[in-house]
CSV table of C-alpha atoms in Angstrom, one decimal:
chain,number,residue,atom,x,y,z
K,1,MET,CA,0.0,0.0,0.0
K,2,THR,CA,1.5,3.3,-1.1
K,3,ILE,CA,1.5,6.5,0.9
K,4,ARG,CA,-0.9,8.1,-1.6
K,5,SER,CA,-3.4,5.3,-1.3
K,6,VAL,CA,-3.3,5.6,2.5
K,7,LEU,CA,-3.9,9.3,2.3
K,8,GLN,CA,-6.7,8.8,-0.2
K,9,ALA,CA,-8.3,6.3,2.2
K,10,ILE,CA,-8.4,8.9,4.9
K,11,THR,CA,-9.6,11.9,2.8
K,12,HIS,CA,-12.0,10.0,0.4
K,13,PRO,CA,-13.0,6.8,2.3
K,14,ARG,CA,-14.7,4.1,0.3
K,15,SER,CA,-16.7,3.4,3.4
K,16,ALA,CA,-19.0,0.5,3.8
K,17,THR,CA,-21.1,2.6,6.2
K,18,GLU,CA,-24.7,3.1,5.2
K,19,ASP,CA,-26.3,6.5,5.3
K,20,LEU,CA,-29.0,7.0,7.9
K,21,ALA,CA,-31.6,9.7,8.6
K,22,PRO,CA,-29.8,13.0,9.2
K,23,SER,CA,-31.5,13.9,12.4
K,24,PRO,CA,-31.9,11.6,15.4
K,25,PRO,CA,-35.2,11.0,17.2
K,26,ALA,CA,-36.1,13.3,20.0
K,27,THR,CA,-34.0,12.9,23.2
K,28,PRO,CA,-35.8,12.0,26.4
K,29,ASP,CA,-35.2,14.1,29.5
K,30,PHE,CA,-33.1,11.5,31.3
K,31,ALA,CA,-30.6,11.5,28.4
K,32,GLU,CA,-30.0,15.3,28.6
K,33,PRO,CA,-26.9,15.0,31.0
K,34,LEU,CA,-25.2,12.8,28.4
K,35,HIS,CA,-24.3,15.8,26.2
K,36,GLY,CA,-23.9,13.6,23.0
K,37,SER,CA,-21.7,11.0,24.6
K,38,LEU,CA,-22.9,7.5,25.5
K,39,GLN,CA,-20.7,4.8,27.0
K,40,LEU,CA,-22.4,1.4,27.1
K,41,ARG,CA,-21.7,-1.6,29.4
K,42,HIS,CA,-23.1,-4.7,27.8
K,43,VAL,CA,-24.4,-7.6,30.1
K,44,ASP,CA,-25.6,-10.8,28.6
K,45,ALA,CA,-28.2,-11.9,31.3
K,46,GLY,CA,-29.0,-15.2,29.5
K,47,SER,CA,-29.3,-14.4,25.9
K,48,CYS,CA,-29.2,-16.9,23.0
K,49,ASN,CA,-26.6,-14.6,21.4
K,50,GLY,CA,-28.9,-13.6,18.6
K,51,CYS,CA,-29.0,-10.1,20.1
K,52,GLU,CA,-25.2,-10.1,20.6
K,53,LEU,CA,-24.7,-10.7,16.8
K,54,GLU,CA,-26.9,-7.7,16.0
K,55,VAL,CA,-25.1,-5.5,18.6
K,56,ALA,CA,-21.7,-6.5,17.1
K,57,SER,CA,-23.1,-5.7,13.7
K,58,ALA,CA,-24.4,-2.3,14.9
K,59,PHE,CA,-20.8,-1.5,16.0
K,60,GLY,CA,-19.3,-2.9,12.8
K,61,PRO,CA,-18.3,-1.0,9.6
K,62,VAL,CA,-21.7,-1.2,7.9
K,63,TYR,CA,-23.8,0.4,10.6
K,64,ASP,CA,-21.0,2.1,12.6
K,65,VAL,CA,-23.0,3.4,15.6
K,66,GLU,CA,-19.7,4.8,17.0
K,67,ARG,CA,-20.1,7.8,14.6
K,68,PHE,CA,-23.0,9.0,16.8
K,69,GLY,CA,-20.9,9.2,20.0
K,70,THR,CA,-21.5,5.7,21.4
K,71,ARG,CA,-18.9,3.3,22.6
K,72,LEU,CA,-18.8,0.0,24.3
K,73,VAL,CA,-16.6,0.1,27.4
K,74,ALA,CA,-14.9,-2.5,29.6
K,75,SER,CA,-16.0,-1.4,33.0
K,76,PRO,CA,-19.4,-0.5,34.5
K,77,ARG,CA,-17.6,2.4,36.2
K,78,HIS,CA,-17.0,4.0,32.8
K,79,ALA,CA,-20.6,3.4,31.6
K,80,ASP,CA,-23.6,5.7,31.3
K,81,ALA,CA,-26.0,3.0,30.3
K,82,LEU,CA,-26.4,-0.7,30.9
K,83,LEU,CA,-27.3,-2.7,27.8
K,84,VAL,CA,-29.0,-5.9,28.8
K,85,THR,CA,-29.8,-8.8,26.5
K,86,GLY,CA,-31.7,-12.0,27.1
K,87,PRO,CA,-34.1,-13.0,29.9
K,88,VAL,CA,-32.5,-12.7,33.3
K,89,THR,CA,-31.5,-16.2,34.4
K,90,LYS,CA,-31.4,-17.1,38.1
K,91,ASN,CA,-27.6,-17.2,38.0
K,92,MET,CA,-27.4,-13.7,36.4
K,93,VAL,CA,-29.6,-11.8,38.9
K,94,GLY,CA,-26.8,-11.1,41.3
K,95,PRO,CA,-24.2,-10.1,38.7
K,96,LEU,CA,-26.7,-7.9,36.9
K,97,GLU,CA,-27.6,-6.0,40.1
K,98,LYS,CA,-24.0,-5.6,41.0
K,99,THR,CA,-23.1,-4.2,37.6
K,100,PHE,CA,-26.0,-1.7,37.9
K,101,LEU,CA,-24.9,-0.6,41.4
K,102,ALA,CA,-21.2,-0.2,40.2
K,103,MET,CA,-22.2,2.4,37.6
K,104,PRO,CA,-22.0,6.1,38.5
K,105,GLU,CA,-25.2,8.1,38.5
K,106,PRO,CA,-27.1,9.1,36.4
K,107,ARG,CA,-27.5,5.6,35.0
K,108,ILE,CA,-29.7,4.3,32.2
K,109,VAL,CA,-30.9,0.7,31.6
K,110,ILE,CA,-31.6,-0.4,28.1
K,111,ALA,CA,-33.5,-3.7,27.6
K,112,LEU,CA,-32.5,-5.0,24.1
K,113,GLY,CA,-34.6,-7.6,22.4
K,114,ASP,CA,-37.9,-9.3,23.2
K,115,CYS,CA,-36.3,-11.6,25.8
K,116,ALA,CA,-35.0,-8.7,27.8
K,117,ARG,CA,-38.4,-7.0,27.6
K,118,ASP,CA,-40.7,-9.8,28.5
K,119,CYS,CA,-38.7,-13.1,28.5
K,120,GLY,CA,-39.8,-13.9,24.9
K,121,ILE,CA,-39.8,-17.5,24.1
K,122,PHE,CA,-38.1,-18.3,27.4
K,123,ARG,CA,-41.0,-17.2,29.5
K,124,GLY,CA,-41.8,-19.7,32.2
K,125,GLY,CA,-38.5,-21.5,31.8
K,126,TYR,CA,-37.2,-23.1,35.0
K,127,GLY,CA,-33.9,-21.2,34.9
K,128,VAL,CA,-35.5,-17.8,34.2
K,129,GLU,CA,-36.0,-15.4,37.0
K,130,GLY,CA,-37.9,-12.8,34.9
K,131,ALA,CA,-37.5,-9.9,32.4
K,132,VAL,CA,-35.0,-7.1,33.0
K,133,GLY,CA,-37.9,-4.9,34.1
K,134,ASP,CA,-38.5,-7.2,37.1
K,135,ILE,CA,-35.0,-6.7,38.4
K,136,LEU,CA,-33.9,-3.2,37.3
K,137,PRO,CA,-35.8,0.1,36.3
K,138,VAL,CA,-35.8,0.0,32.5
K,139,ASP,CA,-35.6,3.3,30.7
K,140,VAL,CA,-35.3,2.3,27.1
K,141,GLN,CA,-36.7,-0.8,25.3
K,142,ILE,CA,-35.6,-2.0,21.9
K,143,PRO,CA,-38.1,-4.6,20.5
K,144,GLY,CA,-37.3,-7.4,18.1
K,145,CYS,CA,-36.1,-11.0,18.1
K,146,PRO,CA,-33.4,-10.1,17.5
K,147,PRO,CA,-33.8,-6.3,16.8
K,148,HIS,CA,-32.4,-5.0,13.5
K,149,PRO,CA,-29.1,-3.0,13.8
K,150,ALA,CA,-31.0,0.0,12.4
K,151,ALA,CA,-33.5,-0.3,15.4
K,152,ILE,CA,-30.6,-0.5,17.9
K,153,ILE,CA,-28.9,2.6,16.2
K,154,GLU,CA,-32.2,4.6,16.3
K,155,ALA,CA,-32.6,3.9,20.0
K,156,LEU,CA,-29.0,4.8,20.8
K,157,ARG,CA,-29.1,8.0,18.6
K,158,GLY,CA,-32.2,9.0,20.6
K,159,LEU,CA,-30.0,9.0,23.7
K,160,THR,CA,-26.9,10.7,22.3
K,161,GLY,CA,-28.9,13.2,20.2
K,162,GLN,CA,-26.3,13.0,17.4
P,1,MET,CA,10.9,45.9,29.4
P,2,ASN,CA,10.4,46.2,33.2
P,3,SER,CA,10.1,43.2,35.5
P,4,VAL,CA,6.3,43.4,36.0
P,5,GLU,CA,5.7,43.3,32.3
P,6,SER,CA,8.1,40.4,31.7
P,7,VAL,CA,6.4,38.4,34.5
P,8,CYS,CA,3.1,39.1,32.8
P,9,VAL,CA,4.4,37.9,29.4
P,10,ALA,CA,6.0,34.9,31.0
P,11,GLY,CA,2.7,34.0,32.7
P,12,LEU,CA,0.7,34.5,29.4
P,13,VAL,CA,3.1,32.2,27.5
P,14,ALA,CA,2.8,29.5,30.2
P,15,ILE,CA,-1.0,29.8,30.2
P,16,VAL,CA,-1.3,29.6,26.4
P,17,GLN,CA,1.1,26.6,26.3
P,18,ILE,CA,-0.9,24.8,29.0
P,19,GLY,CA,-4.2,25.7,27.2
P,20,ALA,CA,-2.9,24.4,23.9
P,21,VAL,CA,-2.0,21.0,25.5
P,22,LEU,CA,-5.2,20.9,27.4
P,23,VAL,CA,-7.4,21.4,24.4
P,24,GLY,CA,-5.0,19.7,22.0
P,25,GLY,CA,-4.9,16.5,23.9
P,26,PRO,CA,-8.5,15.4,23.5
P,27,LEU,CA,-8.7,16.8,20.0
P,28,LEU,CA,-5.6,14.8,18.9
P,29,LEU,CA,-7.2,11.7,20.4
P,30,GLY,CA,-10.3,12.5,18.3
P,31,VAL,CA,-8.3,13.0,15.1
P,32,MET,CA,-6.4,9.7,15.7
P,33,ARG,CA,-9.6,7.8,16.2
P,34,LYS,CA,-11.1,9.4,13.1
P,35,VAL,CA,-8.1,8.4,11.0
P,36,ARG,CA,-8.2,4.9,12.3
P,37,SER,CA,-11.9,4.5,11.6
P,38,ARG,CA,-11.6,6.0,8.1
P,39,LEU,CA,-8.8,3.5,7.3
P,40,GLU,CA,-11.0,0.7,8.7
P,41,GLY,CA,-13.8,1.6,6.3
P,42,ARG,CA,-16.0,3.2,9.0
P,43,ARG,CA,-17.1,6.8,9.4
P,44,GLY,CA,-15.9,7.3,13.0
P,45,ALA,CA,-17.0,9.6,15.7
P,46,PRO,CA,-16.7,13.4,15.3
P,47,ILE,CA,-13.2,14.8,16.1
P,48,HIS,CA,-14.5,16.7,19.1
P,49,GLN,CA,-16.1,13.5,20.6
P,50,PRO,CA,-13.4,13.2,23.4
P,51,LEU,CA,-14.3,16.8,24.5
P,52,LEU,CA,-18.0,15.8,24.6
P,53,ASP,CA,-17.0,12.7,26.7
P,54,LEU,CA,-15.1,14.9,29.1
P,55,ARG,CA,-18.0,17.4,29.4
P,56,LYS,CA,-20.3,14.5,30.4
P,57,LEU,CA,-17.8,12.9,32.7
P,58,ILE,CA,-17.3,16.0,34.9
P,59,THR,CA,-21.0,16.1,35.7
P,60,LYS,CA,-21.3,12.4,36.6
P,61,GLN,CA,-21.2,11.0,40.1
P,62,ARG,CA,-17.7,10.6,41.7
P,63,LEU,CA,-17.9,6.9,42.6
P,64,ARG,CA,-14.9,5.5,44.5
P,65,PRO,CA,-14.4,2.0,45.9
P,66,PHE,CA,-15.0,2.2,49.6
P,67,GLU,CA,-11.7,0.4,50.4
P,68,ALA,CA,-9.7,2.9,48.4
P,69,SER,CA,-7.6,5.5,50.3
P,70,TRP,CA,-6.5,9.1,49.3
P,71,VAL,CA,-4.0,7.7,46.8
P,72,PHE,CA,-6.8,6.6,44.5
P,73,GLY,CA,-8.2,10.1,44.2
P,74,PHE,CA,-4.7,11.7,44.0
P,75,GLY,CA,-3.6,9.7,40.9
P,76,PRO,CA,-5.6,11.6,38.2
P,77,VAL,CA,-4.9,15.0,39.8
P,78,ILE,CA,-1.2,14.4,39.9
P,79,LEU,CA,-1.2,13.1,36.3
P,80,VAL,CA,-2.9,16.3,35.0
P,81,ALA,CA,-0.9,18.6,37.3
P,82,THR,CA,2.5,17.2,36.3
P,83,VAL,CA,1.7,17.4,32.6
P,84,ALA,CA,0.4,21.0,32.9
P,85,ALA,CA,3.6,22.0,34.9
P,86,VAL,CA,5.8,20.5,32.3
P,87,ALA,CA,3.8,22.1,29.5
P,88,ALA,CA,4.4,25.5,31.0
P,89,ILE,CA,8.2,25.2,31.1
P,90,SER,CA,8.7,23.2,27.9
P,91,PRO,CA,9.9,24.7,24.5
P,92,LEU,CA,6.6,24.0,22.7
P,93,ALA,CA,5.7,27.2,20.8
P,94,THR,CA,8.8,29.1,21.8
P,95,THR,CA,12.4,28.2,22.5
P,96,ARG,CA,12.3,30.7,25.4
P,97,PRO,CA,9.5,29.5,27.7
P,98,PRO,CA,9.1,31.1,31.1
P,99,LEU,CA,11.3,29.3,33.6
P,100,GLY,CA,13.0,27.7,30.7
P,101,GLN,CA,16.3,27.5,32.6
P,102,SER,CA,14.6,25.0,34.9
P,103,SER,CA,13.3,22.7,32.1
P,104,ASP,CA,16.0,20.1,32.3
P,105,PHE,CA,15.3,17.1,30.0
P,106,PHE,CA,16.0,14.6,32.8
P,107,ALA,CA,13.9,16.4,35.3
P,108,ILE,CA,11.0,16.7,32.9
P,109,ILE,CA,10.9,13.0,32.2
P,110,PHE,CA,10.9,12.2,35.9
P,111,VAL,CA,8.2,14.7,36.7
P,112,LEU,CA,6.1,13.1,33.9
P,113,LEU,CA,6.8,9.7,35.3
P,114,LEU,CA,5.4,10.8,38.7
P,115,GLY,CA,1.9,10.8,37.0
P,116,SER,CA,2.3,7.2,35.8
P,117,VAL,CA,3.5,6.1,39.2
P,118,PHE,CA,0.5,7.6,40.9
P,119,LEU,CA,-1.8,6.0,38.4
P,120,ALA,CA,-0.2,2.6,39.1
P,121,LEU,CA,-0.4,3.2,42.9
P,122,GLY,CA,-4.1,4.2,42.5
P,123,ALA,CA,-4.8,1.0,40.7
P,124,LEU,CA,-3.1,-1.1,43.4
P,125,ASP,CA,-5.1,0.9,46.0
P,126,THR,CA,-8.4,-0.5,44.8
P,127,GLY,CA,-7.3,-4.1,45.6
P,128,THR,CA,-9.0,-5.5,42.5
P,129,PRO,CA,-7.1,-8.2,40.6
P,130,PHE,CA,-7.2,-6.3,37.2
P,131,GLY,CA,-5.8,-3.1,38.8
P,132,GLY,CA,-2.9,-4.9,40.3
P,133,MET,CA,-2.2,-6.8,37.0
P,134,GLY,CA,-2.3,-3.5,35.1
P,135,SER,CA,0.0,-1.8,37.5
P,136,SER,CA,2.5,-4.6,37.4
P,137,ARG,CA,2.5,-4.6,33.6
P,138,ALA,CA,2.7,-0.8,33.3
P,139,MET,CA,5.6,-0.7,35.7
P,140,THR,CA,7.4,-3.5,33.8
P,141,VAL,CA,7.1,-1.6,30.6
P,142,GLY,CA,8.1,1.6,32.4
P,143,ALA,CA,11.2,-0.1,33.9
P,144,LEU,CA,12.3,-1.2,30.4
P,145,ALA,CA,11.5,2.1,28.7
P,146,GLU,CA,13.0,4.5,31.2
P,147,PRO,CA,16.6,3.4,30.8
P,148,ALA,CA,16.3,3.8,27.0
P,149,LEU,CA,15.0,7.3,27.5
P,150,LEU,CA,17.7,8.3,29.9
P,151,VAL,CA,20.4,7.1,27.6
P,152,ALA,CA,18.7,8.8,24.6
P,153,ILE,CA,18.7,12.1,26.5
P,154,LEU,CA,22.4,11.5,27.3
P,155,ALA,CA,23.1,11.0,23.6
P,156,MET,CA,21.4,14.3,22.7
P,157,SER,CA,23.0,16.2,25.6
P,158,ILE,CA,26.7,15.2,24.9
P,159,PRO,CA,27.1,17.1,21.6
P,160,ALA,CA,25.1,20.1,23.0
P,161,HIS,CA,27.0,20.2,26.3
P,162,THR,CA,23.7,20.7,28.1
P,163,SER,CA,20.5,18.7,28.9
P,164,ASN,CA,18.5,21.9,29.0
P,165,LEU,CA,15.5,21.3,26.7
P,166,PRO,CA,15.1,24.8,25.2
P,167,ALA,CA,18.8,24.9,24.6
P,168,LEU,CA,18.6,21.6,22.7
P,169,VAL,CA,15.9,22.9,20.5
P,170,ARG,CA,17.8,26.2,20.0
P,171,ILE,CA,20.9,24.4,18.9
P,172,GLY,CA,18.9,22.3,16.4
P,173,LEU,CA,17.5,25.5,15.0
P,174,ALA,CA,20.8,27.3,14.8
P,175,HIS,CA,22.9,24.3,13.5
P,176,PRO,CA,20.6,21.9,11.6
P,177,VAL,CA,23.5,19.6,11.0
P,178,VAL,CA,23.2,18.7,14.7
P,179,ILE,CA,19.8,17.2,14.0
P,180,ALA,CA,21.2,15.1,11.1
P,181,SER,CA,23.9,13.8,13.3
P,182,PRO,CA,23.6,10.0,14.1
P,183,ALA,CA,23.5,10.7,17.8
P,184,ARG,CA,20.4,12.9,17.6
P,185,LEU,CA,18.6,10.7,15.1
P,186,LEU,CA,19.2,7.4,17.0
P,187,ALA,CA,18.2,9.1,20.2
P,188,LEU,CA,15.0,10.4,18.7
P,189,GLY,CA,14.2,6.9,17.3
P,190,SER,CA,14.5,5.6,20.8
P,191,PHE,CA,12.4,8.5,22.1
P,192,LEU,CA,9.6,7.5,19.7
P,193,VAL,CA,9.6,3.9,20.9
P,194,VAL,CA,9.4,5.1,24.5
P,195,ILE,CA,6.5,7.5,23.7
P,196,LEU,CA,4.5,4.7,22.2
P,197,ALA,CA,5.2,2.5,25.2
P,198,GLU,CA,4.5,5.2,27.8
P,199,SER,CA,1.3,6.5,26.3
P,200,GLY,CA,-0.1,3.0,25.8
P,201,ARG,CA,-0.3,2.9,22.0
P,202,LEU,CA,0.1,0.0,19.6
P,203,PRO,CA,2.2,-2.1,19.3
P,204,VAL,CA,2.8,-2.0,23.1
P,205,ASP,CA,-0.8,-1.7,24.3
P,206,ASN,CA,-4.2,-1.5,22.5
P,207,PRO,CA,-6.0,1.6,23.7
P,208,SER,CA,-9.4,0.3,22.4
P,209,THR,CA,-9.4,-3.2,23.8
P,210,HIS,CA,-12.3,-4.6,25.9
P,211,LEU,CA,-10.5,-7.7,27.0
P,212,GLU,CA,-9.2,-7.2,30.5
P,213,LEU,CA,-6.5,-9.9,30.2
P,214,THR,CA,-4.8,-8.1,27.3
P,215,MET,CA,-4.9,-4.7,28.9
P,216,ILE,CA,-1.9,-2.8,30.2
P,217,HIS,CA,-2.9,0.8,30.7
P,218,GLU,CA,-6.7,0.4,30.5
P,219,ALA,CA,-6.6,-2.2,33.3
P,220,MET,CA,-5.3,0.5,35.7
P,221,VAL,CA,-8.2,2.8,35.1
P,222,LEU,CA,-11.0,0.3,35.2
P,223,GLU,CA,-12.1,1.5,38.7
P,224,TYR,CA,-12.2,5.2,37.9
P,225,ALA,CA,-15.6,6.8,37.3
P,226,GLY,CA,-17.0,10.2,36.5
P,227,PRO,CA,-14.7,13.2,37.1
P,228,ASP,CA,-11.8,10.9,38.1
P,229,LEU,CA,-12.0,9.1,34.8
P,230,GLY,CA,-12.3,12.4,32.9
P,231,LEU,CA,-9.1,13.6,34.5
P,232,THR,CA,-7.3,10.4,33.7
P,233,MET,CA,-8.4,10.5,30.1
P,234,LEU,CA,-7.4,14.2,29.9
P,235,GLY,CA,-4.0,13.6,31.5
P,236,GLU,CA,-3.2,10.7,29.3
P,237,SER,CA,-4.1,12.6,26.1
P,238,MET,CA,-2.3,15.7,27.3
P,239,ARG,CA,0.9,13.7,28.0
P,240,LEU,CA,0.8,12.2,24.4
P,241,VAL,CA,0.5,15.7,22.9
P,242,LEU,CA,3.3,17.0,25.2
P,243,LEU,CA,5.7,14.2,24.3
P,244,LEU,CA,4.9,14.4,20.6
P,245,GLY,CA,5.4,18.2,20.8
P,246,LEU,CA,8.9,17.7,22.4
P,247,LEU,CA,9.7,15.0,19.8
P,248,VAL,CA,8.8,17.2,16.7
P,249,ASN,CA,10.5,20.2,18.1
P,250,LEU,CA,13.7,18.2,18.6
P,251,LEU,CA,13.4,16.6,15.1
P,252,VAL,CA,12.1,19.5,13.0
P,253,PRO,CA,12.4,22.7,15.1
P,254,TRP,CA,11.6,25.1,12.2
P,255,GLY,CA,8.6,27.4,12.9
P,256,VAL,CA,9.1,27.5,16.7
P,257,ALA,CA,9.5,31.1,18.0
P,258,ASP,CA,13.1,31.9,18.7
P,259,ARG,CA,12.8,35.6,19.4
P,260,PRO,CA,10.3,37.5,21.7
P,261,GLY,CA,7.2,38.9,20.1
P,262,ALA,CA,3.6,38.0,19.8
P,263,LEU,CA,3.7,37.3,16.1
P,264,ALA,CA,6.6,34.9,16.4
P,265,PHE,CA,4.8,33.1,19.2
P,266,VAL,CA,1.6,32.7,17.2
P,267,ILE,CA,3.5,31.4,14.3
P,268,GLY,CA,5.3,29.0,16.7
P,269,LEU,CA,1.9,27.8,18.0
P,270,VAL,CA,0.5,27.2,14.5
P,271,ALA,CA,3.6,25.3,13.5
P,272,LEU,CA,3.4,23.2,16.7
P,273,VAL,CA,-0.2,22.3,16.0
P,274,GLY,CA,0.6,21.3,12.4
P,275,LYS,CA,3.7,19.2,13.4
P,276,VAL,CA,1.9,17.4,16.2
P,277,LEU,CA,-1.1,16.8,14.0
P,278,LEU,CA,1.1,15.2,11.4
P,279,ALA,CA,2.9,13.0,14.0
P,280,GLY,CA,-0.5,11.9,15.4
P,281,VAL,CA,-1.9,11.0,12.0
P,282,ALA,CA,1.3,9.1,11.3
P,283,ILE,CA,1.0,7.1,14.5
P,284,ALA,CA,-2.7,6.4,13.8
P,285,VAL,CA,-1.9,5.1,10.3
P,286,PHE,CA,0.9,2.9,11.8
P,287,GLU,CA,-1.5,1.6,14.3
P,288,VAL,CA,-4.0,0.4,11.7
P,289,PHE,CA,-1.3,-1.7,10.0
P,290,SER,CA,0.2,-3.1,13.2
P,291,ALA,CA,-1.0,-5.6,15.8
P,292,LYS,CA,-0.3,-5.6,19.5
P,293,LEU,CA,2.8,-7.4,20.5
P,294,ARG,CA,2.6,-10.3,22.9
P,295,LEU,CA,3.5,-9.2,26.4
P,296,PHE,CA,6.6,-11.4,26.5
P,297,ARG,CA,7.9,-10.0,23.2
P,298,LEU,CA,7.7,-6.4,24.5
P,299,PRO,CA,11.2,-6.5,26.0
P,300,GLU,CA,12.5,-7.1,22.5
P,301,LEU,CA,11.0,-3.9,21.2
P,302,LEU,CA,12.0,-1.9,24.2
P,303,ALA,CA,15.5,-3.4,24.2
P,304,GLY,CA,15.6,-2.3,20.5
P,305,GLY,CA,14.9,1.2,21.6
P,306,PHE,CA,17.6,0.9,24.3
P,307,ILE,CA,20.1,-0.3,21.7
P,308,LEU,CA,19.3,2.7,19.5
P,309,ALA,CA,19.9,5.0,22.4
P,310,VAL,CA,23.2,3.3,23.4
P,311,LEU,CA,24.4,3.5,19.8
P,312,GLY,CA,23.5,7.2,19.8
P,313,ALA,CA,25.4,7.8,23.0
P,314,VAL,CA,28.4,5.9,21.8
P,315,THR,CA,28.5,7.9,18.5
P,316,ALA,CA,28.1,11.1,20.5
P,317,VAL,CA,31.1,10.3,22.7
P,318,VAL,CA,33.3,9.0,19.8
P,319,SER,CA,32.6,12.0,17.5
P,320,ARG,CA,33.1,14.6,20.2
C-alpha cells in the first residue's frame, strides 16, 4: 500500500457505512446529561446470542454506531447505560444487580430484544427469574427478536442526540 | 521591558502553552480515532467527541471503591498537574519559555513519570485483581522504557553540552547539522519507541481493547468513574501531545518562535499544531497496520529502543 493510497483512504474513504436519517429521534429528558456522549456496558443476562450478533453488527463497519458518539466500554464504572440482552436467568440476577450498582449516576438501563423486555420464548423456563424490568428500572426498550441493527442505532441515537 | 511586564508575558506564555496542550490532547485523540476508523472503512465519531465525553464525565457521580484511600483520588490529579507544569516550562511554541532554565530534560521525564507512578499506585489501591495486574505490567514496561529514554537524552546532551531542553531545541534551530547527526537521530528513534510505550499505543498496548487480560494501561483505570475518569483521560491525552510536541521540536524545530514577540509566538503555536497533528496521524496510520505485541515480546521492542539510544550515546562520545 503506497502512501498516496493511505492518504486517499483517509480523505476519500470508500466506506462500507450506510447513510441514515440525518436527524436523530427526540432525546428523552433523562438522556440530557449525556451531552452527546454515551458509554455502554453490555451484560448478557442469559441471551441466545442472537442479540449479541446484532449489537456486534451495529458497531461494525456497515452500521458504525460509533459515529454517533456511542462506545462499548470494559467497565461499569465507565458506563452511562447498561445494555442488557436476554431473559434474566437465576444465576445472572446477582451479577446484573452488582453491575448496575457499580455504575456512577445518572445511569440508564436499556433492555435490548424481546427476551430482555418480557422473556420472549423463554417465558416460564425453570432457569428464568424474569424480564429485565422485574430486576432493574428499565428506561429504554428495543423490541425485536433479534432487533435489527438499524433499530438499535435509532434507540442509541435518541440517547446521544447526534 | 520592566520586570512586572516580563512576568506578565511569561505567565501568558505559560497559560497559552498549558491551554494548547489541554485542548489539543482530547482533539488529537479524536483525530487519531477518526483516521483509524476511516482506514478501517468506517465513518468514525466526530473529532470533538473526546471533548463531549469529558464534558459529560465531569457532571457524573464521583464513585470510588470504599476500600480505596486518598492515593486513588490523587492519581488523576497528579497526572494532570505534572503534565500541565511540564507544558508551562517546555519549549513547545517558543524556545524561550518562562522558567526555561529549569526545564532540564532529565527532570521533565521524571516529573512526567510521577503521574504514571501515581496511576499505578491508585490501581493497586483498589485491591482489584485487574488493577494490580495493570500496575505490574505498566511498571514492567516503564522499567524497560525509562533506561532507554535516559540514555537517549544523554546521547542528545553530549554534543550540545547541556541537557536543558530549550537549549537543545535552539541548537537544532541554529545548526541543523546537529539534527542530522547520528547521535540525535538514533536518540529520537529511541524516544519515539518510549513515547509509544509510555502512552499505551500499539504495538505496546491496544487503547481500544475490551479484554481485561490483554490490557496494560486500561486495566489500571477500570475502577475510575465520573470526574476521576475524565481527569485520567485528559491527563493521558495531554501527555501524548506534550511528548509528541517535544519530539517534533527536537526533530524539526523550524517554525518554533526563537525571538520574543507576539507574532513569532503565534507562528510557533500554529507550527506546533501542524507538526503534532502530522505526527499523530502518522502514529494512527501505523496503528492500523500493526498488531499488538505479545507481552513477552515487548522486552525485545524496548530493548531495540535501548540499543538505538546506546548507539546514539556511543557515537556522540566518539565523534566529540
